[in-house]
CSV table of N, CA and C in Angstrom, one decimal:
chain,number,residue,atom,x,y,z
V,1,PHE,N,3.8,2.8,9.2
V,1,PHE,CA,2.5,2.3,8.9
V,1,PHE,C,2.0,2.8,7.5
V,2,SER,N,1.5,2.0,6.8
V,2,SER,CA,1.0,2.4,5.5
V,2,SER,C,-0.5,2.2,5.5
V,3,ARG,N,-1.2,3.0,4.7
V,3,ARG,CA,-2.7,2.9,4.6
V,3,ARG,C,-3.0,1.6,3.8
V,4,PRO,N,-4.2,1.0,4.2
V,4,PRO,CA,-4.6,-0.2,3.5
V,4,PRO,C,-5.0,-0.1,2.1
V,5,PHE,N,-5.3,1.1,1.6
V,5,PHE,CA,-5.7,1.3,0.3
V,5,PHE,C,-4.9,2.4,-0.3
V,6,ALA,N,-4.6,2.3,-1.6
V,6,ALA,CA,-3.8,3.4,-2.2
V,6,ALA,C,-4.3,3.6,-3.6
V,7,PHE,N,-4.5,4.9,-3.9
V,7,PHE,CA,-5.0,5.2,-5.3
V,7,PHE,C,-4.1,6.2,-5.9
V,8,GLY,N,-3.9,6.0,-7.2
V,8,GLY,CA,-3.1,7.0,-8.0
V,8,GLY,C,-1.6,6.9,-7.6
V,9,ARG,N,-1.0,5.8,-7.3
V,9,ARG,CA,0.4,5.7,-7.0
V,9,ARG,C,1.2,5.6,-8.2
V,10,MET,N,2.5,5.5,-8.0
V,10,MET,CA,3.5,5.5,-9.1
V,10,MET,C,3.1,4.5,-10.2
V,11,SER,N,3.2,4.9,-11.4
V,11,SER,CA,2.7,4.0,-12.5
V,11,SER,C,3.6,4.0,-13.8
V,12,THR,N,4.7,4.7,-13.8
V,12,THR,CA,5.5,4.7,-15.0
V,12,THR,C,6.7,3.8,-14.8
V,13,GLU,N,7.3,3.3,-15.9
V,13,GLU,CA,8.5,2.5,-15.8
V,13,GLU,C,9.6,3.2,-15.1
V,14,GLU,N,9.8,4.5,-15.4
V,14,GLU,CA,10.8,5.3,-14.8
V,14,GLU,C,10.7,5.3,-13.2
V,15,GLU,N,9.4,5.5,-12.8
V,15,GLU,CA,9.2,5.5,-11.4
V,15,GLU,C,9.4,4.2,-10.7
V,16,TRP,N,9.0,3.1,-11.5
V,16,TRP,CA,9.2,1.8,-11.0
V,16,TRP,C,10.7,1.5,-10.8
V,17,LYS,N,11.5,2.0,-11.7
V,17,LYS,CA,13.0,1.8,-11.6
V,17,LYS,C,13.5,2.6,-10.4
V,18,GLN,N,13.0,3.8,-10.3
V,18,GLN,CA,13.5,4.6,-9.1
V,18,GLN,C,13.3,3.9,-7.8
V,19,MET,N,12.1,3.4,-7.7
V,19,MET,CA,11.8,2.6,-6.4
V,19,MET,C,12.7,1.4,-6.3
V,20,TRP,N,12.8,0.7,-7.4
V,20,TRP,CA,13.7,-0.5,-7.5
V,20,TRP,C,15.1,-0.2,-6.9
V,21,TYR,N,15.7,0.9,-7.4
V,21,TYR,CA,17.0,1.2,-7.0
V,21,TYR,C,17.2,1.7,-5.6
V,22,VAL,N,16.1,2.0,-5.0
V,22,VAL,CA,16.1,2.3,-3.5
V,22,VAL,C,16.5,1.1,-2.8
V,23,PHE,N,16.0,-0.1,-3.3
V,23,PHE,CA,16.3,-1.4,-2.6
V,23,PHE,C,17.6,-2.0,-3.2
V,24,ASP,N,17.9,-1.7,-4.5
V,24,ASP,CA,19.0,-2.3,-5.2
V,24,ASP,C,20.1,-1.2,-5.3
V,25,SER,N,20.6,-0.7,-4.2
V,25,SER,CA,21.5,0.4,-4.2
V,25,SER,C,22.8,0.1,-4.9
V,26,GLN,N,23.2,-1.2,-5.0
V,26,GLN,CA,24.5,-1.5,-5.6
V,26,GLN,C,24.3,-1.7,-7.1
V,27,LYS,N,23.0,-1.5,-7.6
V,27,LYS,CA,22.7,-1.6,-9.0
V,27,LYS,C,23.1,-2.9,-9.6
V,28,GLU,N,22.8,-4.0,-8.9
V,28,GLU,CA,23.0,-5.4,-9.4
V,28,GLU,C,21.9,-5.9,-10.2
V,29,ASP,N,20.8,-5.1,-10.3
V,29,ASP,CA,19.6,-5.5,-11.0
V,29,ASP,C,19.0,-6.8,-10.5
V,30,LYS,N,19.1,-7.0,-9.2
V,30,LYS,CA,18.4,-8.1,-8.5
V,30,LYS,C,18.2,-7.7,-7.1
V,31,VAL,N,17.1,-8.2,-6.5
V,31,VAL,CA,16.8,-8.0,-5.1
V,31,VAL,C,16.1,-9.3,-4.5
V,32,ALA,N,16.2,-9.4,-3.2
V,32,ALA,CA,15.5,-10.5,-2.6
V,32,ALA,C,14.0,-10.4,-2.8
V,33,LYS,N,13.4,-11.6,-2.9
V,33,LYS,CA,11.9,-11.6,-3.1
V,33,LYS,C,11.2,-10.8,-2.1
V,34,ALA,N,11.6,-10.8,-0.8
V,34,ALA,CA,11.0,-10.0,0.2
V,34,ALA,C,11.0,-8.5,-0.1
V,35,ASP,N,12.2,-8.0,-0.6
V,35,ASP,CA,12.3,-6.6,-1.1
V,35,ASP,C,11.4,-6.4,-2.3
V,36,PHE,N,11.4,-7.3,-3.2
V,36,PHE,CA,10.5,-7.2,-4.3
V,36,PHE,C,9.1,-6.9,-3.9
V,37,LEU,N,8.6,-7.6,-2.9
V,37,LEU,CA,7.2,-7.4,-2.4
V,37,LEU,C,7.1,-6.1,-1.7
V,38,HIS,N,8.1,-5.6,-1.0
V,38,HIS,CA,8.1,-4.3,-0.5
V,38,HIS,C,8.0,-3.2,-1.6
V,39,ILE,N,8.7,-3.4,-2.6
V,39,ILE,CA,8.7,-2.4,-3.8
V,39,ILE,C,7.3,-2.4,-4.4
V,40,VAL,N,6.8,-3.6,-4.6
V,40,VAL,CA,5.4,-3.6,-5.3
V,40,VAL,C,4.4,-2.9,-4.4
V,41,ARG,N,4.4,-3.1,-3.1
V,41,ARG,CA,3.5,-2.5,-2.2
V,41,ARG,C,3.8,-1.0,-2.1
V,42,ALA,N,5.0,-0.6,-2.1
V,42,ALA,CA,5.4,0.8,-2.0
V,42,ALA,C,4.9,1.6,-3.3
V,43,LEU,N,4.7,0.9,-4.4
V,43,LEU,CA,4.2,1.5,-5.6
V,43,LEU,C,2.7,1.4,-5.7
V,44,GLY,N,2.1,1.0,-4.6
V,44,GLY,CA,0.6,1.1,-4.5
V,44,GLY,C,-0.2,-0.1,-4.9
V,45,ARG,N,0.5,-1.2,-5.2
V,45,ARG,CA,-0.2,-2.4,-5.5
V,45,ARG,C,-0.4,-3.2,-4.3
V,46,MET,N,-1.7,-3.2,-3.8
V,46,MET,CA,-2.0,-3.8,-2.6
V,46,MET,C,-2.7,-5.2,-2.8
V,47,TYR,N,-1.9,-6.1,-3.2
V,47,TYR,CA,-2.4,-7.5,-3.4
V,47,TYR,C,-2.6,-8.1,-2.1
V,48,SER,N,-3.5,-9.1,-2.0
V,48,SER,CA,-3.6,-9.9,-0.8
V,48,SER,C,-2.5,-10.9,-0.7
V,49,GLU,N,-2.2,-11.5,0.4
V,49,GLU,CA,-1.1,-12.4,0.5
V,49,GLU,C,-1.3,-13.6,-0.5
V,50,GLN,N,-2.6,-14.1,-0.6
V,50,GLN,CA,-2.9,-15.2,-1.5
V,50,GLN,C,-2.6,-14.7,-3.0
V,51,GLU,N,-3.0,-13.5,-3.3
V,51,GLU,CA,-2.8,-13.0,-4.7
V,51,GLU,C,-1.3,-13.0,-5.0
V,52,ILE,N,-0.6,-12.4,-4.1
V,52,ILE,CA,0.9,-12.2,-4.3
V,52,ILE,C,1.6,-13.6,-4.4
V,53,LYS,N,1.1,-14.6,-3.6
V,53,LYS,CA,1.7,-15.9,-3.7
V,53,LYS,C,1.5,-16.5,-5.1
V,54,THR,N,0.3,-16.4,-5.6
V,54,THR,CA,-0.1,-16.9,-6.9
V,54,THR,C,0.6,-16.2,-8.0
V,55,LEU,N,0.6,-14.9,-8.0
V,55,LEU,CA,1.2,-14.0,-9.0
V,55,LEU,C,2.8,-14.2,-9.1
V,56,THR,N,3.4,-14.5,-8.0
V,56,THR,CA,4.9,-14.6,-7.9
V,56,THR,C,5.4,-16.0,-7.8
V,57,ALA,N,4.6,-17.0,-8.0
V,57,ALA,CA,5.0,-18.4,-7.8
V,57,ALA,C,6.1,-18.7,-8.8
V,58,ASP,N,6.1,-18.2,-10.0
V,58,ASP,CA,7.1,-18.5,-11.0
V,58,ASP,C,8.3,-17.5,-11.0
V,59,ILE,N,8.3,-16.6,-10.1
V,59,ILE,CA,9.4,-15.6,-10.1
V,59,ILE,C,10.5,-16.1,-9.1
V,60,PRO,N,11.7,-16.3,-9.6
V,60,PRO,CA,12.8,-16.8,-8.7
V,60,PRO,C,13.2,-15.8,-7.7
V,61,ASP,N,13.9,-16.3,-6.7
V,61,ASP,CA,14.5,-15.5,-5.6
V,61,ASP,C,16.0,-15.6,-5.7
V,62,PRO,N,16.8,-14.6,-5.9
V,62,PRO,CA,16.4,-13.2,-6.0
V,62,PRO,C,15.7,-12.8,-7.3
V,63,VAL,N,15.0,-11.7,-7.3
V,63,VAL,CA,14.2,-11.3,-8.4
V,63,VAL,C,15.0,-10.3,-9.3
V,64,ALA,N,15.0,-10.6,-10.6
V,64,ALA,CA,15.7,-9.8,-11.5
V,64,ALA,C,14.9,-8.6,-11.9
V,65,LEU,N,15.6,-7.5,-12.2
V,65,LEU,CA,14.9,-6.2,-12.6
V,65,LEU,C,13.9,-6.5,-13.8
V,66,ASP,N,14.3,-7.3,-14.8
V,66,ASP,CA,13.5,-7.6,-15.9
V,66,ASP,C,12.2,-8.3,-15.5
V,67,ASP,N,12.3,-9.2,-14.5
V,67,ASP,CA,11.1,-9.9,-14.0
V,67,ASP,C,10.2,-8.9,-13.3
V,68,PHE,N,10.8,-8.0,-12.5
V,68,PHE,CA,10.0,-7.0,-11.8
V,68,PHE,C,9.2,-6.1,-12.8
V,69,LEU,N,9.9,-5.7,-13.9
V,69,LEU,CA,9.3,-4.8,-14.9
V,69,LEU,C,8.1,-5.5,-15.6
V,70,LYS,N,8.3,-6.8,-15.9
V,70,LYS,CA,7.3,-7.6,-16.5
V,70,LYS,C,6.1,-7.7,-15.6
V,71,PHE,N,6.4,-7.9,-14.3
V,71,PHE,CA,5.3,-8.1,-13.3
V,71,PHE,C,4.5,-6.8,-13.2
V,72,MET,N,5.2,-5.7,-13.2
V,72,MET,CA,4.5,-4.4,-13.0
V,72,MET,C,3.7,-4.0,-14.3
V,73,GLN,N,4.0,-4.6,-15.4
V,73,GLN,CA,3.3,-4.3,-16.7
V,73,GLN,C,2.0,-5.1,-16.7
V,74,GLN,N,1.8,-6.0,-15.8
V,74,GLN,CA,0.5,-6.8,-15.8
V,74,GLN,C,-0.6,-5.8,-15.3
V,75,PRO,N,-1.8,-6.0,-15.8
V,75,PRO,CA,-2.9,-5.2,-15.4
V,75,PRO,C,-3.1,-5.3,-13.9
V,76,TYR,N,-3.4,-4.2,-13.3
V,76,TYR,CA,-3.8,-4.2,-11.8
V,76,TYR,C,-5.0,-3.3,-11.6
V,77,THR,N,-5.9,-3.8,-11.0
V,77,THR,CA,-7.1,-3.1,-10.7
V,77,THR,C,-7.3,-3.0,-9.2
V,78,ALA,N,-7.1,-1.8,-8.6
V,78,ALA,CA,-7.3,-1.6,-7.2
V,78,ALA,C,-8.8,-1.2,-7.0
V,79,PRO,N,-9.2,-1.3,-5.8
V,79,PRO,CA,-10.6,-0.9,-5.6
V,79,PRO,C,-10.7,0.6,-5.9
V,80,THR,N,-11.8,1.0,-6.5
V,80,THR,CA,-11.9,2.5,-6.7
V,80,THR,C,-12.4,3.2,-5.5
V,81,GLN,N,-12.3,4.5,-5.4
V,81,GLN,CA,-12.7,5.2,-4.3
V,81,GLN,C,-14.2,5.0,-4.1
V,82,LYS,N,-15.0,4.9,-5.2
V,82,LYS,CA,-16.4,4.7,-5.1
V,82,LYS,C,-16.7,3.4,-4.5
V,83,GLU,N,-16.0,2.3,-4.9
V,83,GLU,CA,-16.2,1.0,-4.3
V,83,GLU,C,-15.9,0.9,-2.8
V,84,LEU,N,-14.8,1.6,-2.5
V,84,LEU,CA,-14.5,1.7,-1.0
V,84,LEU,C,-15.6,2.4,-0.3
V,85,TRP,N,-16.1,3.5,-0.8
V,85,TRP,CA,-17.2,4.3,-0.1
V,85,TRP,C,-18.4,3.4,0.0
V,86,GLU,N,-18.8,2.7,-1.1
V,86,GLU,CA,-20.0,1.8,-1.0
V,86,GLU,C,-19.8,0.7,0.0
V,87,ALA,N,-18.6,0.1,0.1
V,87,ALA,CA,-18.4,-1.0,1.1
V,87,ALA,C,-18.5,-0.5,2.5
V,88,LEU,N,-17.9,0.7,2.7
V,88,LEU,CA,-18.0,1.3,4.1
V,88,LEU,C,-19.4,1.7,4.4
V,89,ASP,N,-20.1,2.3,3.5
V,89,ASP,CA,-21.5,2.7,3.7
V,89,ASP,C,-22.3,1.5,4.0
V,90,PHE,N,-22.1,0.4,3.3
V,90,PHE,CA,-22.9,-0.8,3.5
V,90,PHE,C,-22.6,-1.3,5.0
V,91,LEU,N,-21.3,-1.3,5.4
V,91,LEU,CA,-21.0,-1.7,6.7
V,91,LEU,C,-21.7,-0.8,7.8
V,92,GLY,N,-22.0,0.4,7.4
V,92,GLY,CA,-22.6,1.3,8.4
V,92,GLY,C,-24.2,1.3,8.2
V,93,GLY,N,-24.7,0.4,7.5
V,93,GLY,CA,-26.1,0.3,7.3
V,93,GLY,C,-26.7,1.4,6.4
V,94,ARG,N,-25.9,1.8,5.5
V,94,ARG,CA,-26.3,2.9,4.5
V,94,ARG,C,-26.7,4.2,5.1
V,95,SER,N,-26.1,4.5,6.2
V,95,SER,CA,-26.4,5.7,6.9
V,95,SER,C,-25.5,6.9,6.7
V,96,GLY,N,-24.4,6.6,6.0
V,96,GLY,CA,-23.3,7.6,5.8
V,96,GLY,C,-22.3,7.6,6.9
V,97,PHE,N,-22.6,6.8,7.9
V,97,PHE,CA,-21.7,6.7,9.1
V,97,PHE,C,-21.5,5.2,9.4
V,98,VAL,N,-20.3,5.0,10.0
V,98,VAL,CA,-20.0,3.6,10.4
V,98,VAL,C,-19.5,3.7,11.9
V,99,ARG,N,-19.9,2.7,12.7
V,99,ARG,CA,-19.4,2.7,14.1
V,99,ARG,C,-18.0,2.4,14.2
V,100,GLN,N,-17.3,3.1,15.1
V,100,GLN,CA,-15.9,3.0,15.3
V,100,GLN,C,-15.6,1.5,15.6
V,101,SER,N,-16.4,0.8,16.4
V,101,SER,CA,-16.1,-0.5,16.8
V,101,SER,C,-16.2,-1.5,15.6
V,102,ASP,N,-17.1,-1.2,14.7
V,102,ASP,CA,-17.2,-2.0,13.5
V,102,ASP,C,-16.0,-1.9,12.6
V,103,ILE,N,-15.5,-0.6,12.5
V,103,ILE,CA,-14.2,-0.4,11.7
V,103,ILE,C,-13.1,-1.2,12.3
V,104,LEU,N,-13.0,-1.1,13.6
V,104,LEU,CA,-11.9,-1.8,14.3
V,104,LEU,C,-12.0,-3.3,14.1
V,105,THR,N,-13.2,-3.8,14.2
V,105,THR,CA,-13.3,-5.3,13.9
V,105,THR,C,-13.0,-5.6,12.5
V,106,PHE,N,-13.5,-4.8,11.6
V,106,PHE,CA,-13.3,-5.0,10.1
V,106,PHE,C,-11.8,-5.0,9.8
V,107,LEU,N,-11.1,-4.0,10.3
V,107,LEU,CA,-9.6,-3.9,10.0
V,107,LEU,C,-8.8,-5.0,10.7
V,108,THR,N,-9.2,-5.5,11.8
V,108,THR,CA,-8.4,-6.5,12.5
V,108,THR,C,-8.8,-8.0,12.2
V,109,THR,N,-9.9,-8.2,11.5
V,109,THR,CA,-10.3,-9.6,11.4
V,109,THR,C,-10.6,-10.0,9.9
V,110,LEU,N,-10.7,-9.1,9.0
V,110,LEU,CA,-11.1,-9.5,7.6
V,110,LEU,C,-9.9,-9.2,6.7
V,111,GLY,N,-9.8,-10.0,5.6
V,111,GLY,CA,-8.8,-9.7,4.6
V,111,GLY,C,-7.4,-9.6,5.1
V,112,GLU,N,-6.7,-8.6,4.6
V,112,GLU,CA,-5.3,-8.4,5.1
V,112,GLU,C,-5.4,-7.7,6.5
V,113,GLN,N,-5.4,-8.6,7.5
V,113,GLN,CA,-5.6,-8.1,8.9
V,113,GLN,C,-4.5,-7.2,9.4
V,114,MET,N,-5.0,-6.1,10.0
V,114,MET,CA,-4.1,-5.2,10.7
V,114,MET,C,-4.0,-5.6,12.1
V,115,SER,N,-2.9,-5.2,12.7
V,115,SER,CA,-2.8,-5.4,14.2
V,115,SER,C,-3.7,-4.4,14.8
V,116,ARG,N,-4.1,-4.6,16.0
V,116,ARG,CA,-5.0,-3.7,16.8
V,116,ARG,C,-4.3,-2.3,16.8
V,117,GLU,N,-3.0,-2.2,17.0
V,117,GLU,CA,-2.3,-0.9,17.0
V,117,GLU,C,-2.4,-0.2,15.7
V,118,GLU,N,-2.2,-0.9,14.6
V,118,GLU,CA,-2.4,-0.3,13.2
V,118,GLU,C,-3.8,0.2,13.0
V,119,ALA,N,-4.8,-0.6,13.4
V,119,ALA,CA,-6.2,-0.2,13.2
V,119,ALA,C,-6.5,1.0,14.1
V,120,GLN,N,-6.0,1.0,15.3
V,120,GLN,CA,-6.2,2.2,16.2
V,120,GLN,C,-5.6,3.4,15.6
V,121,ASN,N,-4.4,3.3,14.9
V,121,ASN,CA,-3.8,4.4,14.3
V,121,ASN,C,-4.7,5.0,13.2
V,122,VAL,N,-5.4,4.2,12.4
V,122,VAL,CA,-6.3,4.6,11.4
V,122,VAL,C,-7.4,5.4,12.1
V,123,LEU,N,-8.0,4.9,13.2
V,123,LEU,CA,-9.1,5.5,13.9
V,123,LEU,C,-8.6,6.8,14.6
V,124,ASN,N,-7.4,6.9,15.0
V,124,ASN,CA,-6.9,8.2,15.6
V,124,ASN,C,-6.8,9.3,14.6
V,125,ASN,N,-6.8,9.0,13.3
V,125,ASN,CA,-6.7,10.0,12.2
V,125,ASN,C,-8.0,10.4,11.6
V,126,VAL,N,-9.1,9.9,12.1
V,126,VAL,CA,-10.4,10.3,11.6
V,126,VAL,C,-11.3,10.8,12.8
V,127,LYS,N,-12.2,11.7,12.5
V,127,LYS,CA,-13.0,12.2,13.6
V,127,LYS,C,-14.1,11.2,13.9
V,128,VAL,N,-14.3,11.0,15.2
V,128,VAL,CA,-15.3,10.1,15.8
V,128,VAL,C,-16.3,11.0,16.5
V,129,ASP,N,-17.6,10.9,16.2
V,129,ASP,CA,-18.6,11.7,16.8
V,129,ASP,C,-19.0,11.3,18.2
V,130,ASP,N,-19.8,12.0,18.9
V,130,ASP,CA,-20.2,11.7,20.3
V,130,ASP,C,-20.9,10.3,20.4
V,131,GLU,N,-21.4,9.8,19.3
V,131,GLU,CA,-22.1,8.5,19.3
V,131,GLU,C,-21.1,7.3,18.9
V,132,GLY,N,-19.8,7.6,18.8
V,132,GLY,CA,-18.8,6.6,18.4
V,132,GLY,C,-18.9,6.2,16.9
V,133,ARG,N,-19.4,7.2,16.1
V,133,ARG,CA,-19.5,6.9,14.6
V,133,ARG,C,-18.5,7.8,13.9
V,134,ILE,N,-18.1,7.3,12.7
V,134,ILE,CA,-17.2,7.9,11.8
V,134,ILE,C,-17.9,8.2,10.5
V,135,SER,N,-17.8,9.4,9.9
V,135,SER,CA,-18.4,9.7,8.6
V,135,SER,C,-17.7,8.8,7.6
V,136,VAL,N,-18.5,8.1,6.8
V,136,VAL,CA,-18.0,7.3,5.7
V,136,VAL,C,-17.1,8.2,4.7
V,137,ASP,N,-17.6,9.4,4.5
V,137,ASP,CA,-16.8,10.3,3.6
V,137,ASP,C,-15.4,10.6,4.2
V,138,ASP,N,-15.4,10.9,5.5
V,138,ASP,CA,-14.1,11.2,6.1
V,138,ASP,C,-13.2,10.0,6.1
V,139,LEU,N,-13.7,8.8,6.4
V,139,LEU,CA,-12.9,7.6,6.5
V,139,LEU,C,-12.4,7.2,5.1
V,140,CYS,N,-13.3,7.3,4.1
V,140,CYS,CA,-12.9,7.0,2.7
V,140,CYS,C,-11.8,8.0,2.3
V,141,ARG,N,-12.0,9.3,2.6
V,141,ARG,CA,-11.0,10.3,2.2
V,141,ARG,C,-9.6,9.9,2.8
V,142,TYR,N,-9.6,9.6,4.1
V,142,TYR,CA,-8.4,9.2,4.8
V,142,TYR,C,-7.7,8.0,4.2
V,143,LEU,N,-8.5,7.0,3.9
V,143,LEU,CA,-8.0,5.7,3.4
V,143,LEU,C,-7.5,5.8,2.0
V,144,SER,N,-8.0,6.8,1.2
V,144,SER,CA,-7.7,6.8,-0.2
V,144,SER,C,-6.7,7.9,-0.5
V,145,THR,N,-6.2,8.6,0.5
V,145,THR,CA,-5.1,9.6,0.3
V,145,THR,C,-3.8,8.9,0.3
V,146,PRO,N,-3.0,9.1,-0.9
V,146,PRO,CA,-1.8,8.4,-0.9
V,146,PRO,C,-0.8,8.8,0.2
V,147,VAL,N,0.0,7.8,0.6
V,147,VAL,CA,1.0,8.1,1.6
V,147,VAL,C,2.2,8.8,0.9
V,148,PRO,N,2.7,9.9,1.5
V,148,PRO,CA,3.8,10.6,0.8
V,148,PRO,C,5.0,9.7,0.7
V,149,SER,N,5.6,9.8,-0.4
V,149,SER,CA,6.8,9.0,-0.7
V,149,SER,C,8.0,9.4,0.1
V,150,MET,N,8.8,8.5,0.6
V,150,MET,CA,10.0,8.8,1.3
V,150,MET,C,11.2,8.7,0.4
V,151,MET,N,11.0,8.4,-0.9
V,151,MET,CA,12.1,8.1,-1.8
V,151,MET,C,13.1,9.2,-1.9
V,152,PRO,N,12.8,10.5,-2.0
V,152,PRO,CA,13.8,11.5,-2.1
V,152,PRO,C,14.8,11.5,-0.9
V,153,GLN,N,14.3,11.3,0.3
V,153,GLN,CA,15.1,11.3,1.5
V,153,GLN,C,16.0,10.1,1.5
V,154,ILE,N,15.4,8.9,1.1
V,154,ILE,CA,16.2,7.7,1.1
V,154,ILE,C,17.3,7.8,0.0
V,155,MET,N,17.0,8.3,-1.2
V,155,MET,CA,18.0,8.5,-2.2
V,155,MET,C,19.1,9.4,-1.8
V,156,GLU,N,18.7,10.5,-1.1
V,156,GLU,CA,19.8,11.4,-0.6
V,156,GLU,C,20.7,10.8,0.4
V,157,LEU,N,20.1,10.0,1.3
V,157,LEU,CA,20.8,9.2,2.3
V,157,LEU,C,21.8,8.3,1.6
V,158,GLN,N,21.3,7.6,0.6
V,158,GLN,CA,22.2,6.6,-0.2
V,158,GLN,C,23.4,7.4,-0.8
V,159,ALA,N,23.1,8.6,-1.3
V,159,ALA,CA,24.2,9.4,-1.9
V,159,ALA,C,25.2,9.8,-0.9
V,160,GLN,N,24.7,10.2,0.3
V,160,GLN,CA,25.6,10.6,1.4
V,160,GLN,C,26.5,9.4,1.8
V,161,LEU,N,25.8,8.2,1.9
V,161,LEU,CA,26.6,7.0,2.3
V,161,LEU,C,27.6,6.6,1.3
V,162,ALA,N,27.3,6.8,0.0
V,162,ALA,CA,28.2,6.4,-1.0
V,162,ALA,C,29.4,7.4,-1.0
V,163,ALA,N,29.1,8.7,-0.7
V,163,ALA,CA,30.2,9.7,-0.7
V,163,ALA,C,31.1,9.5,0.5
V,164,ALA,N,30.5,9.0,1.6
V,164,ALA,CA,31.3,8.7,2.9
V,164,ALA,C,32.2,7.5,2.7
V,165,LYS,N,31.9,6.6,1.8
V,165,LYS,CA,32.7,5.4,1.5
V,165,LYS,C,33.9,5.8,0.7
V,166,THR,N,33.9,6.9,0.0
V,166,THR,CA,35.1,7.2,-0.8
V,166,THR,C,36.0,8.1,-0.2
């Protein structure tokens, strides 16, 4: 499960290539378009499905490393933490709190819809008060905390697999 918003994720070309080669372990400098989309999202770019279709319409499948690097050099503006806070506070009637049921509905019916299980996972990770409300500050903090990268463990596993083949 990944969080629906990510701030301050990988942003240098070196980091982009590191993530690319997690998926392109044979170093062929090409990956399937589905893997390309996973890489882009793993690097914190949370485009909507419609945005990603538009932005990648001219990119062939499989995707070449050079096309990926050009794509990543395009400007990307994610919602700021302040914008997220304002949206959540608005949803809660400007009270500093939002009802748990409203967040569940929001996450499962609007925009990039989460499954009910994914949305419940979000709710399980934030404190809900006796009135069924969640602090906008707590929810915003949870949603904007980057998910730890699994890349070092994956790269170590790839090295072990390569060593086992020889």
